[in-house]
CSV table of N, CA, C and O in Angstrom, one decimal:
chain,number,residue,atom,x,y,z
A,14,MET,N,-14.3,28.4,24.8
A,14,MET,CA,-13.6,27.2,24.7
A,14,MET,C,-12.2,27.5,24.1
A,14,MET,O,-12.0,27.8,23.0
A,15,SER,N,-11.2,27.6,25.0
A,15,SER,CA,-9.9,28.0,24.7
A,15,SER,C,-9.2,27.1,23.7
A,15,SER,O,-9.3,25.9,23.9
A,16,GLY,N,-8.5,27.7,22.8
A,16,GLY,CA,-7.7,26.9,21.9
A,16,GLY,C,-8.5,26.3,20.7
A,16,GLY,O,-7.9,25.7,19.8
A,17,TRP,N,-9.7,26.4,20.7
A,17,TRP,CA,-10.6,25.8,19.6
A,17,TRP,C,-11.4,27.0,19.0
A,17,TRP,O,-12.0,27.7,19.7
A,18,ASP,N,-11.3,27.0,17.7
A,18,ASP,CA,-12.2,28.0,17.0
A,18,ASP,C,-12.7,27.3,15.7
A,18,ASP,O,-12.1,27.5,14.6
A,19,LEU,N,-13.7,26.5,15.8
A,19,LEU,CA,-14.2,25.7,14.7
A,19,LEU,C,-15.4,26.3,14.0
A,19,LEU,O,-16.2,26.9,14.7
A,20,LYS,N,-15.4,26.2,12.7
A,20,LYS,CA,-16.5,26.6,12.0
A,20,LYS,C,-17.2,25.4,11.3
A,20,LYS,O,-16.7,24.9,10.3
A,21,PRO,N,-18.3,25.0,11.9
A,21,PRO,CA,-19.0,23.7,11.5
A,21,PRO,C,-19.3,23.6,10.0
A,21,PRO,O,-19.1,22.6,9.4
A,22,GLN,N,-19.7,24.7,9.4
A,22,GLN,CA,-20.0,24.7,8.0
A,22,GLN,C,-18.7,24.4,7.1
A,22,GLN,O,-18.8,23.7,6.2
A,23,GLY,N,-17.6,25.0,7.5
A,23,GLY,CA,-16.4,24.8,6.8
A,23,GLY,C,-15.9,23.4,7.0
A,23,GLY,O,-15.4,22.7,6.0
A,24,ILE,N,-16.0,22.9,8.2
A,24,ILE,CA,-15.6,21.5,8.5
A,24,ILE,C,-16.5,20.5,7.7
A,24,ILE,O,-16.0,19.6,7.1
A,25,SER,N,-17.8,20.8,7.6
A,25,SER,CA,-18.7,19.9,6.9
A,25,SER,C,-18.3,19.9,5.4
A,25,SER,O,-18.2,18.8,4.8
A,26,SER,N,-18.0,21.0,4.8
A,26,SER,CA,-17.6,21.1,3.4
A,26,SER,C,-16.3,20.3,3.2
A,26,SER,O,-16.1,19.6,2.2
A,27,VAL,N,-15.3,20.5,4.1
A,27,VAL,CA,-14.0,19.8,3.9
A,27,VAL,C,-14.2,18.3,4.1
A,27,VAL,O,-13.6,17.5,3.3
A,28,LEU,N,-15.0,17.9,5.1
A,28,LEU,CA,-15.2,16.5,5.3
A,28,LEU,C,-15.9,15.8,4.0
A,28,LEU,O,-15.6,14.7,3.6
A,29,LYS,N,-16.9,16.5,3.5
A,29,LYS,CA,-17.6,16.0,2.3
A,29,LYS,C,-16.6,15.9,1.1
A,29,LYS,O,-16.6,14.8,0.5
A,30,THR,N,-15.8,16.9,0.8
A,30,THR,CA,-14.8,16.8,-0.3
A,30,THR,C,-13.8,15.7,0.0
A,30,THR,O,-13.5,14.9,-0.9
A,31,THR,N,-13.3,15.6,1.2
A,31,THR,CA,-12.3,14.6,1.5
A,31,THR,C,-12.9,13.2,1.5
A,31,THR,O,-12.2,12.3,1.0
A,32,GLY,N,-14.1,13.1,2.0
A,32,GLY,CA,-14.7,11.8,1.9
A,32,GLY,C,-15.0,11.3,0.5
A,32,GLY,O,-14.8,10.1,0.2
A,33,GLU,N,-15.4,12.2,-0.4
A,33,GLU,CA,-15.6,11.8,-1.8
A,33,GLU,C,-14.2,11.4,-2.4
A,33,GLU,O,-14.2,10.4,-3.2
A,34,THR,N,-13.2,12.1,-2.1
A,34,THR,CA,-11.9,11.8,-2.6
A,34,THR,C,-11.4,10.4,-2.1
A,34,THR,O,-10.9,9.6,-2.8
A,35,ALA,N,-11.6,10.3,-0.8
A,35,ALA,CA,-11.1,9.0,-0.2
A,35,ALA,C,-11.9,7.8,-0.7
A,35,ALA,O,-11.4,6.7,-0.8
A,36,SER,N,-13.2,8.0,-1.0
A,36,SER,CA,-14.0,6.9,-1.5
A,36,SER,C,-13.5,6.4,-2.9
A,36,SER,O,-13.8,5.3,-3.3
A,37,ASN,N,-12.7,7.2,-3.6
A,37,ASN,CA,-12.1,6.8,-4.9
A,37,ASN,C,-10.9,5.9,-4.7
A,37,ASN,O,-10.5,5.3,-5.7
A,38,ILE,N,-10.4,5.8,-3.5
A,38,ILE,CA,-9.3,4.9,-3.3
A,38,ILE,C,-9.6,3.5,-3.7
A,38,ILE,O,-8.7,2.8,-4.4
A,39,GLU,N,-10.7,3.0,-3.4
A,39,GLU,CA,-11.1,1.6,-3.7
A,39,GLU,C,-11.1,1.4,-5.2
A,39,GLU,O,-10.6,0.4,-5.8
A,40,LYS,N,-11.7,2.4,-5.9
A,40,LYS,CA,-11.8,2.3,-7.4
A,40,LYS,C,-10.4,2.3,-8.0
A,40,LYS,O,-10.1,1.5,-8.9
A,41,HIS,N,-9.5,3.2,-7.5
A,41,HIS,CA,-8.2,3.3,-8.0
A,41,HIS,C,-7.3,2.0,-7.7
A,41,HIS,O,-6.5,1.6,-8.5
A,42,ALA,N,-7.6,1.5,-6.5
A,42,ALA,CA,-6.9,0.3,-6.1
A,42,ALA,C,-7.2,-0.9,-7.0
A,42,ALA,O,-6.4,-1.7,-7.4
A,43,LYS,N,-8.5,-1.0,-7.4
A,43,LYS,CA,-8.9,-2.1,-8.2
A,43,LYS,C,-8.3,-1.9,-9.6
A,43,LYS,O,-7.9,-2.9,-10.2
A,44,SER,N,-8.3,-0.7,-10.1
A,44,SER,CA,-7.7,-0.4,-11.4
A,44,SER,C,-6.2,-0.7,-11.4
A,44,SER,O,-5.7,-1.3,-12.3
A,45,TYR,N,-5.6,-0.4,-10.3
A,45,TYR,CA,-4.1,-0.6,-10.1
A,45,TYR,C,-3.9,-2.2,-10.2
A,45,TYR,O,-3.0,-2.6,-10.8
A,46,GLY,N,-4.7,-2.9,-9.5
A,46,GLY,CA,-4.6,-4.4,-9.5
A,46,GLY,C,-4.8,-5.0,-10.9
A,46,GLY,O,-4.0,-5.9,-11.3
A,47,THR,N,-5.7,-4.5,-11.6
A,47,THR,CA,-6.0,-4.9,-13.0
A,47,THR,C,-4.8,-4.7,-13.8
A,47,THR,O,-4.3,-5.5,-14.6
A,48,HIS,N,-4.2,-3.5,-13.8
A,48,HIS,CA,-3.1,-3.1,-14.6
A,48,HIS,C,-1.8,-3.9,-14.2
A,48,HIS,O,-1.0,-4.3,-15.0
A,49,LEU,N,-1.7,-4.1,-12.9
A,49,LEU,CA,-0.5,-4.9,-12.4
A,49,LEU,C,-0.6,-6.3,-12.9
A,49,LEU,O,0.4,-6.9,-13.3
A,50,THR,N,-1.8,-6.9,-12.8
A,50,THR,CA,-2.0,-8.3,-13.3
A,50,THR,C,-1.7,-8.3,-14.8
A,50,THR,O,-1.0,-9.3,-15.3
A,51,SER,N,-2.2,-7.4,-15.6
A,51,SER,CA,-1.9,-7.3,-17.0
A,51,SER,C,-0.4,-7.2,-17.3
A,51,SER,O,0.1,-7.9,-18.2
A,52,ALA,N,0.3,-6.4,-16.5
A,52,ALA,CA,1.7,-6.2,-16.7
A,52,ALA,C,2.4,-7.5,-16.5
A,52,ALA,O,3.3,-7.9,-17.2
A,53,ALA,N,2.1,-8.2,-15.4
A,53,ALA,CA,2.7,-9.4,-15.0
A,53,ALA,C,2.4,-10.5,-16.1
A,53,ALA,O,3.3,-11.3,-16.4
A,54,THR,N,1.2,-10.5,-16.6
A,54,THR,CA,0.9,-11.5,-17.6
A,54,THR,C,1.6,-11.3,-18.9
A,54,THR,O,2.0,-12.3,-19.6
A,55,ASN,N,1.9,-10.1,-19.3
A,55,ASN,CA,2.5,-9.7,-20.6
A,55,ASN,C,3.9,-9.4,-20.4
A,55,ASN,O,4.5,-8.8,-21.4
A,56,ALA,N,4.6,-9.6,-19.3
A,56,ALA,CA,5.9,-9.2,-19.1
A,56,ALA,C,7.0,-10.0,-19.8
A,56,ALA,O,8.2,-9.7,-19.8
A,57,GLY,N,6.7,-11.1,-20.3
A,57,GLY,CA,7.7,-12.0,-20.9
A,57,GLY,C,7.8,-13.3,-20.1
A,57,GLY,O,7.2,-13.4,-19.0
A,58,THR,N,8.7,-14.1,-20.5
A,58,THR,CA,8.8,-15.4,-19.9
A,58,THR,C,10.2,-15.8,-19.5
A,58,THR,O,10.5,-17.0,-19.4
A,59,ILE,N,11.1,-14.9,-19.3
A,59,ILE,CA,12.4,-15.2,-18.8
A,59,ILE,C,12.2,-15.7,-17.4
A,59,ILE,O,11.7,-15.0,-16.5
A,60,SER,N,12.7,-16.9,-17.1
A,60,SER,CA,12.5,-17.4,-15.7
A,60,SER,C,13.8,-17.9,-15.1
A,60,SER,O,14.8,-18.1,-15.8
A,61,ALA,N,13.8,-18.0,-13.8
A,61,ALA,CA,15.0,-18.5,-13.1
A,61,ALA,C,15.3,-19.9,-13.5
A,61,ALA,O,16.5,-20.3,-13.5
A,62,GLU,N,14.3,-20.7,-13.9
A,62,GLU,CA,14.6,-22.1,-14.3
A,62,GLU,C,15.0,-22.2,-15.8
A,62,GLU,O,15.2,-23.3,-16.3
A,63,GLY,N,15.0,-21.2,-16.5
A,63,GLY,CA,15.5,-21.2,-17.9
A,63,GLY,C,14.4,-21.5,-18.9
A,63,GLY,O,14.7,-21.9,-20.0
A,64,GLY,N,13.1,-21.4,-18.6
A,64,GLY,CA,12.1,-21.6,-19.5
A,64,GLY,C,11.3,-22.9,-19.3
A,64,GLY,O,11.6,-23.7,-18.4
A,65,GLY,N,10.4,-23.2,-20.2
A,65,GLY,CA,9.6,-24.4,-20.1
A,65,GLY,C,10.3,-25.6,-20.6
A,65,GLY,O,11.3,-25.5,-21.3
A,66,GLN,N,9.8,-26.8,-20.2
A,66,GLN,CA,10.4,-28.1,-20.6
A,66,GLN,C,9.8,-28.5,-21.9
A,66,GLN,O,8.6,-28.3,-22.2
A,67,GLY,N,10.5,-29.2,-22.8
A,67,GLY,CA,10.0,-29.8,-24.0
A,67,GLY,C,9.3,-28.8,-24.9
A,67,GLY,O,8.3,-29.1,-25.5
A,68,GLY,N,9.8,-27.6,-25.1
A,68,GLY,CA,9.2,-26.6,-25.9
A,68,GLY,C,8.0,-25.9,-25.4
A,68,GLY,O,7.4,-25.1,-26.0
A,69,GLU,N,7.7,-26.2,-24.1
A,69,GLU,CA,6.5,-25.5,-23.5
A,69,GLU,C,6.9,-24.0,-23.2
A,69,GLU,O,8.1,-23.7,-22.9
A,70,LYS,N,6.0,-23.2,-23.2
A,70,LYS,CA,6.2,-21.8,-22.9
A,70,LYS,C,6.3,-21.7,-21.3
A,70,LYS,O,5.4,-22.2,-20.6
A,71,ALA,N,7.3,-21.0,-20.8
A,71,ALA,CA,7.4,-20.8,-19.4
A,71,ALA,C,6.3,-19.9,-18.9
A,71,ALA,O,5.9,-19.0,-19.5
A,72,GLN,N,5.8,-20.2,-17.7
A,72,GLN,CA,4.7,-19.4,-17.1
A,72,GLN,C,5.3,-18.3,-16.2
A,72,GLN,O,6.1,-18.6,-15.4
A,73,GLY,N,4.9,-17.1,-16.4
A,73,GLY,CA,5.3,-16.0,-15.6
A,73,GLY,C,6.7,-15.5,-15.9
A,73,GLY,O,7.0,-14.9,-16.9
A,74,GLY,N,7.6,-15.9,-15.1
A,74,GLY,CA,9.0,-15.4,-15.2
A,74,GLY,C,9.4,-14.5,-14.1
A,74,GLY,O,8.7,-14.2,-13.2
A,75,LEU,N,10.6,-14.0,-14.2
A,75,LEU,CA,11.2,-13.2,-13.2
A,75,LEU,C,10.4,-11.8,-13.0
A,75,LEU,O,10.2,-11.4,-11.9
A,76,VAL,N,10.1,-11.2,-14.1
A,76,VAL,CA,9.3,-9.9,-14.0
A,76,VAL,C,8.0,-10.1,-13.4
A,76,VAL,O,7.6,-9.4,-12.5
A,77,ALA,N,7.3,-11.2,-13.8
A,77,ALA,CA,6.0,-11.5,-13.2
A,77,ALA,C,6.1,-11.8,-11.7
A,77,ALA,O,5.3,-11.3,-10.9
A,78,LEU,N,7.2,-12.5,-11.3
A,78,LEU,CA,7.4,-12.8,-9.9
A,78,LEU,C,7.7,-11.5,-9.1
A,78,LEU,O,7.1,-11.3,-8.0
A,79,ALA,N,8.5,-10.6,-9.7
A,79,ALA,CA,8.8,-9.3,-9.0
A,79,ALA,C,7.6,-8.5,-8.9
A,79,ALA,O,7.3,-7.9,-7.8
A,80,LEU,N,6.7,-8.4,-9.9
A,80,LEU,CA,5.5,-7.7,-9.8
A,80,LEU,C,4.6,-8.3,-8.8
A,80,LEU,O,3.9,-7.5,-8.1
A,81,SER,N,4.5,-9.6,-8.7
A,81,SER,CA,3.7,-10.2,-7.7
A,81,SER,C,4.1,-9.9,-6.3
A,81,SER,O,3.3,-9.6,-5.4
A,82,GLN,N,5.4,-9.9,-6.1
A,82,GLN,CA,5.9,-9.6,-4.7
A,82,GLN,C,5.7,-8.1,-4.4
A,82,GLN,O,5.4,-7.8,-3.3
A,83,TYR,N,5.9,-7.3,-5.4
A,83,TYR,CA,5.6,-5.9,-5.2
A,83,TYR,C,4.1,-5.6,-4.9
A,83,TYR,O,3.8,-4.9,-3.9
A,84,ALA,N,3.2,-6.3,-5.6
A,84,ALA,CA,1.8,-6.1,-5.4
A,84,ALA,C,1.4,-6.6,-4.0
A,84,ALA,O,0.6,-5.9,-3.3
A,85,GLU,N,2.0,-7.6,-3.5
A,85,GLU,CA,1.7,-8.1,-2.2
A,85,GLU,C,2.1,-7.1,-1.1
A,85,GLU,O,1.3,-6.8,-0.2
A,86,HIS,N,3.2,-6.4,-1.3
A,86,HIS,CA,3.6,-5.4,-0.3
A,86,HIS,C,2.7,-4.1,-0.5
A,86,HIS,O,2.3,-3.6,0.5
A,87,ALA,N,2.5,-3.8,-1.7
A,87,ALA,CA,1.7,-2.5,-2.0
A,87,ALA,C,0.3,-2.7,-1.5
A,87,ALA,O,-0.3,-1.7,-1.1
A,88,THR,N,-0.3,-3.9,-1.6
A,88,THR,CA,-1.7,-4.1,-1.1
A,88,THR,C,-1.9,-3.7,0.3
A,88,THR,O,-2.8,-3.1,0.7
A,89,THR,N,-0.9,-4.1,1.1
A,89,THR,CA,-0.9,-3.8,2.6
A,89,THR,C,-0.9,-2.3,2.8
A,89,THR,O,-1.6,-1.7,3.6
A,90,ASP,N,0.0,-1.6,2.0
A,90,ASP,CA,0.1,-0.2,2.1
A,90,ASP,C,-1.2,0.5,1.7
A,90,ASP,O,-1.7,1.5,2.3
A,91,LEU,N,-1.8,0.0,0.6
A,91,LEU,CA,-3.1,0.6,0.1
A,91,LEU,C,-4.2,0.5,1.2
A,91,LEU,O,-5.0,1.4,1.4
A,92,LYS,N,-4.3,-0.7,1.8
A,92,LYS,CA,-5.3,-1.0,2.8
A,92,LYS,C,-5.1,0.0,4.0
A,92,LYS,O,-6.0,0.5,4.6
A,93,PHE,N,-3.8,0.2,4.3
A,93,PHE,CA,-3.5,1.1,5.5
A,93,PHE,C,-3.9,2.5,5.1
A,93,PHE,O,-4.5,3.2,6.0
A,94,ILE,N,-3.6,3.0,3.9
A,94,ILE,CA,-4.0,4.3,3.5
A,94,ILE,C,-5.5,4.5,3.6
A,94,ILE,O,-6.0,5.5,4.1
A,95,ALA,N,-6.2,3.5,3.1
A,95,ALA,CA,-7.7,3.6,3.1
A,95,ALA,C,-8.2,3.6,4.5
A,95,ALA,O,-9.1,4.4,4.9
A,96,ALA,N,-7.6,2.8,5.4
A,96,ALA,CA,-8.1,2.7,6.8
A,96,ALA,C,-7.7,4.0,7.5
A,96,ALA,O,-8.5,4.5,8.3
A,97,ARG,N,-6.5,4.6,7.2
A,97,ARG,CA,-6.1,5.8,7.8
A,97,ARG,C,-7.0,7.0,7.4
A,97,ARG,O,-7.4,7.8,8.3
A,98,ALA,N,-7.4,7.0,6.2
A,98,ALA,CA,-8.3,8.1,5.7
A,98,ALA,C,-9.6,8.0,6.4
A,98,ALA,O,-10.2,9.0,6.9
A,99,GLY,N,-10.2,6.8,6.5
A,99,GLY,CA,-11.5,6.6,7.2
A,99,GLY,C,-11.4,7.0,8.6
A,99,GLY,O,-12.3,7.6,9.2
A,100,LYS,N,-10.4,6.5,9.3
A,100,LYS,CA,-10.2,6.8,10.7
A,100,LYS,C,-10.0,8.3,10.9
A,100,LYS,O,-10.6,8.9,11.9
A,101,SER,N,-9.3,9.0,10.1
A,101,SER,CA,-9.1,10.4,10.2
A,101,SER,C,-10.4,11.2,10.0
A,101,SER,O,-10.7,12.1,10.8
A,102,LEU,N,-11.1,10.8,9.0
A,102,LEU,CA,-12.4,11.4,8.8
A,102,LEU,C,-13.4,11.2,10.0
A,102,LEU,O,-14.0,12.2,10.4
A,103,GLN,N,-13.5,10.0,10.5
A,103,GLN,CA,-14.3,9.7,11.6
A,103,GLN,C,-13.9,10.5,12.8
A,103,GLN,O,-14.7,11.0,13.6
A,104,GLY,N,-12.6,10.6,13.0
A,104,GLY,CA,-12.0,11.4,14.2
A,104,GLY,C,-12.4,12.9,14.1
A,104,GLY,O,-12.8,13.5,15.1
A,105,ALA,N,-12.4,13.4,12.9
A,105,ALA,CA,-12.7,14.8,12.7
A,105,ALA,C,-14.2,15.0,13.0
A,105,ALA,O,-14.6,16.0,13.6
A,106,VAL,N,-15.0,14.1,12.5
A,106,VAL,CA,-16.5,14.1,12.8
A,106,VAL,C,-16.7,14.1,14.3
A,106,VAL,O,-17.5,14.9,14.9
A,107,ASP,N,-16.1,13.1,15.0
A,107,ASP,CA,-16.3,12.9,16.4
A,107,ASP,C,-15.8,14.1,17.2
A,107,ASP,O,-16.5,14.6,18.1
A,108,ALA,N,-14.7,14.7,16.9
A,108,ALA,CA,-14.1,15.8,17.6
A,108,ALA,C,-15.0,17.0,17.4
A,108,ALA,O,-15.3,17.8,18.3
A,109,THR,N,-15.5,17.2,16.2
A,109,THR,CA,-16.4,18.4,15.9
A,109,THR,C,-17.7,18.2,16.6
A,109,THR,O,-18.2,19.2,17.2
A,110,THR,N,-18.3,17.0,16.6
A,110,THR,CA,-19.5,16.8,17.4
A,110,THR,C,-19.3,17.1,18.8
A,110,THR,O,-20.2,17.8,19.5
A,111,ALA,N,-18.3,16.6,19.4
A,111,ALA,CA,-18.0,16.8,20.8
A,111,ALA,C,-17.8,18.3,21.1
A,111,ALA,O,-18.4,18.8,22.1
A,112,TYR,N,-17.1,19.0,20.3
A,112,TYR,CA,-16.9,20.4,20.4
A,112,TYR,C,-18.2,21.2,20.4
A,112,TYR,O,-18.5,22.0,21.2
A,113,LEU,N,-19.1,20.8,19.4
A,113,LEU,CA,-20.4,21.5,19.3
A,113,LEU,C,-21.3,21.2,20.5
A,113,LEU,O,-22.1,22.0,20.8
A,114,ASN,N,-21.1,20.1,21.1
A,114,ASN,CA,-21.8,19.7,22.3
A,114,ASN,C,-21.2,20.3,23.5
A,114,ASN,O,-21.7,20.1,24.7
A,115,GLY,N,-20.1,21.1,23.4
A,115,GLY,CA,-19.5,21.8,24.5
A,115,GLY,C,-18.6,20.9,25.3
A,115,GLY,O,-18.2,21.3,26.4
A,116,ASP,N,-18.1,19.8,24.8
A,116,ASP,CA,-17.2,18.9,25.5
A,116,ASP,C,-15.8,19.0,24.9
A,116,ASP,O,-15.5,18.1,24.1
A,117,GLU,N,-15.0,19.9,25.3
A,117,GLU,CA,-13.7,20.1,24.7
A,117,GLU,C,-12.8,18.9,25.0
A,117,GLU,O,-12.0,18.5,24.2
A,118,GLU,N,-12.9,18.4,26.2
A,118,GLU,CA,-12.1,17.2,26.6
A,118,GLU,C,-12.4,16.0,25.7
A,118,GLU,O,-11.5,15.3,25.2
A,119,MET,N,-13.6,15.8,25.4
A,119,MET,CA,-14.0,14.7,24.6
A,119,MET,C,-13.6,14.9,23.1
A,119,MET,O,-13.1,14.0,22.4
A,120,ALA,N,-13.6,16.2,22.7
A,120,ALA,CA,-13.1,16.6,21.3
A,120,ALA,C,-11.7,16.3,21.2
A,120,ALA,O,-11.2,15.7,20.2
A,121,ALA,N,-10.9,16.6,22.2
A,121,ALA,CA,-9.5,16.4,22.2
A,121,ALA,C,-9.2,14.9,22.2
A,121,ALA,O,-8.3,14.4,21.5
A,122,GLU,N,-9.9,14.1,23.0
A,122,GLU,CA,-9.8,12.6,23.0
A,122,GLU,C,-10.1,12.0,21.6
A,122,GLU,O,-9.4,11.1,21.2
A,123,ALA,N,-11.1,12.5,21.0
A,123,ALA,CA,-11.5,12.0,19.7
A,123,ALA,C,-10.4,12.3,18.7
A,123,ALA,O,-10.0,11.4,17.8
A,124,GLN,N,-9.8,13.4,18.8
A,124,GLN,CA,-8.7,13.8,17.9
A,124,GLN,C,-7.5,12.9,18.2
A,124,GLN,O,-6.8,12.5,17.2
A,125,ARG,N,-7.2,12.6,19.4
A,125,ARG,CA,-6.0,11.8,19.8
A,125,ARG,C,-6.2,10.4,19.2
A,125,ARG,O,-5.3,9.7,18.7
A,126,LYS,N,-7.5,9.8,19.3
A,126,LYS,CA,-7.7,8.5,18.8
A,126,LYS,C,-7.6,8.4,17.3
A,126,LYS,O,-7.1,7.4,16.8
A,127,ALA,N,-8.0,9.5,16.6
A,127,ALA,CA,-7.9,9.5,15.2
A,127,ALA,C,-6.4,9.4,14.7
A,127,ALA,O,-6.1,9.0,13.6
A,128,LEU,N,-5.5,9.9,15.5
A,128,LEU,CA,-4.1,9.9,15.2
A,128,LEU,C,-3.4,8.6,15.3
A,128,LEU,O,-2.3,8.4,14.8
A,129,SER,N,-4.0,7.7,16.1
A,129,SER,CA,-3.3,6.4,16.2
A,129,SER,C,-3.5,5.6,14.9
A,129,SER,O,-4.4,5.7,14.1
A,130,ALA,N,-2.5,4.6,14.8
A,130,ALA,CA,-2.5,3.8,13.5
A,130,ALA,C,-3.7,2.9,13.5
A,130,ALA,O,-4.0,2.3,14.5
A,131,PRO,N,-4.3,2.7,12.3
A,131,PRO,CA,-5.4,1.7,12.2
A,131,PRO,C,-4.9,0.3,12.3
A,131,PRO,O,-3.8,0.0,12.0
A,132,ASP,N,-5.7,-0.6,12.9
A,132,ASP,CA,-5.4,-2.0,13.0
A,132,ASP,C,-6.0,-2.8,11.8
A,132,ASP,O,-7.2,-2.8,11.7
A,133,LEU,N,-5.1,-3.4,11.1
A,133,LEU,CA,-5.5,-4.1,9.9
A,133,LEU,C,-5.5,-5.6,10.1
A,133,LEU,O,-5.8,-6.4,9.2
A,134,ASP,N,-5.2,-6.1,11.3
A,134,ASP,CA,-5.1,-7.5,11.6
A,134,ASP,C,-6.5,-8.1,11.7
A,134,ASP,O,-7.3,-7.7,12.6
A,135,PRO,N,-6.9,-9.0,10.8
A,135,PRO,CA,-8.3,-9.5,10.8
A,135,PRO,C,-8.5,-10.4,12.0
A,135,PRO,O,-9.7,-10.7,12.3
A,136,LYS,N,-7.5,-10.8,12.7
A,136,LYS,CA,-7.6,-11.7,13.9
A,136,LYS,C,-7.9,-10.9,15.2
A,136,LYS,O,-8.3,-11.5,16.2
A,137,THR,N,-7.7,-9.6,15.1
A,137,THR,CA,-8.0,-8.8,16.3
A,137,THR,C,-9.5,-8.7,16.5
A,137,THR,O,-10.2,-8.3,15.6
A,138,PRO,N,-9.9,-8.9,17.8
A,138,PRO,CA,-11.4,-8.8,18.0
A,138,PRO,C,-11.8,-7.4,17.9
A,138,PRO,O,-11.1,-6.4,18.2
A,139,GLY,N,-13.1,-7.2,17.6
A,139,GLY,CA,-13.7,-5.9,17.5
A,139,GLY,C,-13.8,-5.4,16.1
A,139,GLY,O,-13.6,-6.2,15.1
A,140,VAL,N,-14.2,-4.2,15.9
A,140,VAL,CA,-14.5,-3.6,14.6
A,140,VAL,C,-13.1,-3.3,13.9
A,140,VAL,O,-12.3,-2.7,14.5
A,141,GLN,N,-12.9,-3.8,12.7
A,141,GLN,CA,-11.7,-3.6,12.0
A,141,GLN,C,-11.8,-2.3,11.2
A,141,GLN,O,-12.9,-1.9,10.8
A,142,THR,N,-10.7,-1.7,11.0
A,142,THR,CA,-10.6,-0.4,10.3
A,142,THR,C,-10.1,-0.5,8.9
A,142,THR,O,-9.8,0.4,8.3
A,143,GLY,N,-10.0,-1.7,8.4
A,143,GLY,CA,-9.4,-1.9,7.0
A,143,GLY,C,-10.4,-2.6,6.1
A,143,GLY,O,-11.4,-3.0,6.3
């Protein structure tokens, strides 16, 4: 099999280690969300409207708003990273399996598919990668 020199035991070890590391993404994302919420809650109350009415304490404020907007953007990125990691790991498994079964063309196709961007749109029919 020209161009391929795979060692299944080494691949298995790398996939196991990488999978364990990737599985921590969800745990870290939840912790990140908790800390971001805490920061927004305790950030102060300077607001665009100048504070609460009648001595009321203003809710949130500019810093909380900025953190909220940042979190909204960052959440999409975190989902993409998790989906990309899963897709990459599955692609490596599929390519290695095809190689071991003697199908170099199928291995190359599995590798190509793993390199495409994951689809995070929940409206897209089929299995979602996010």
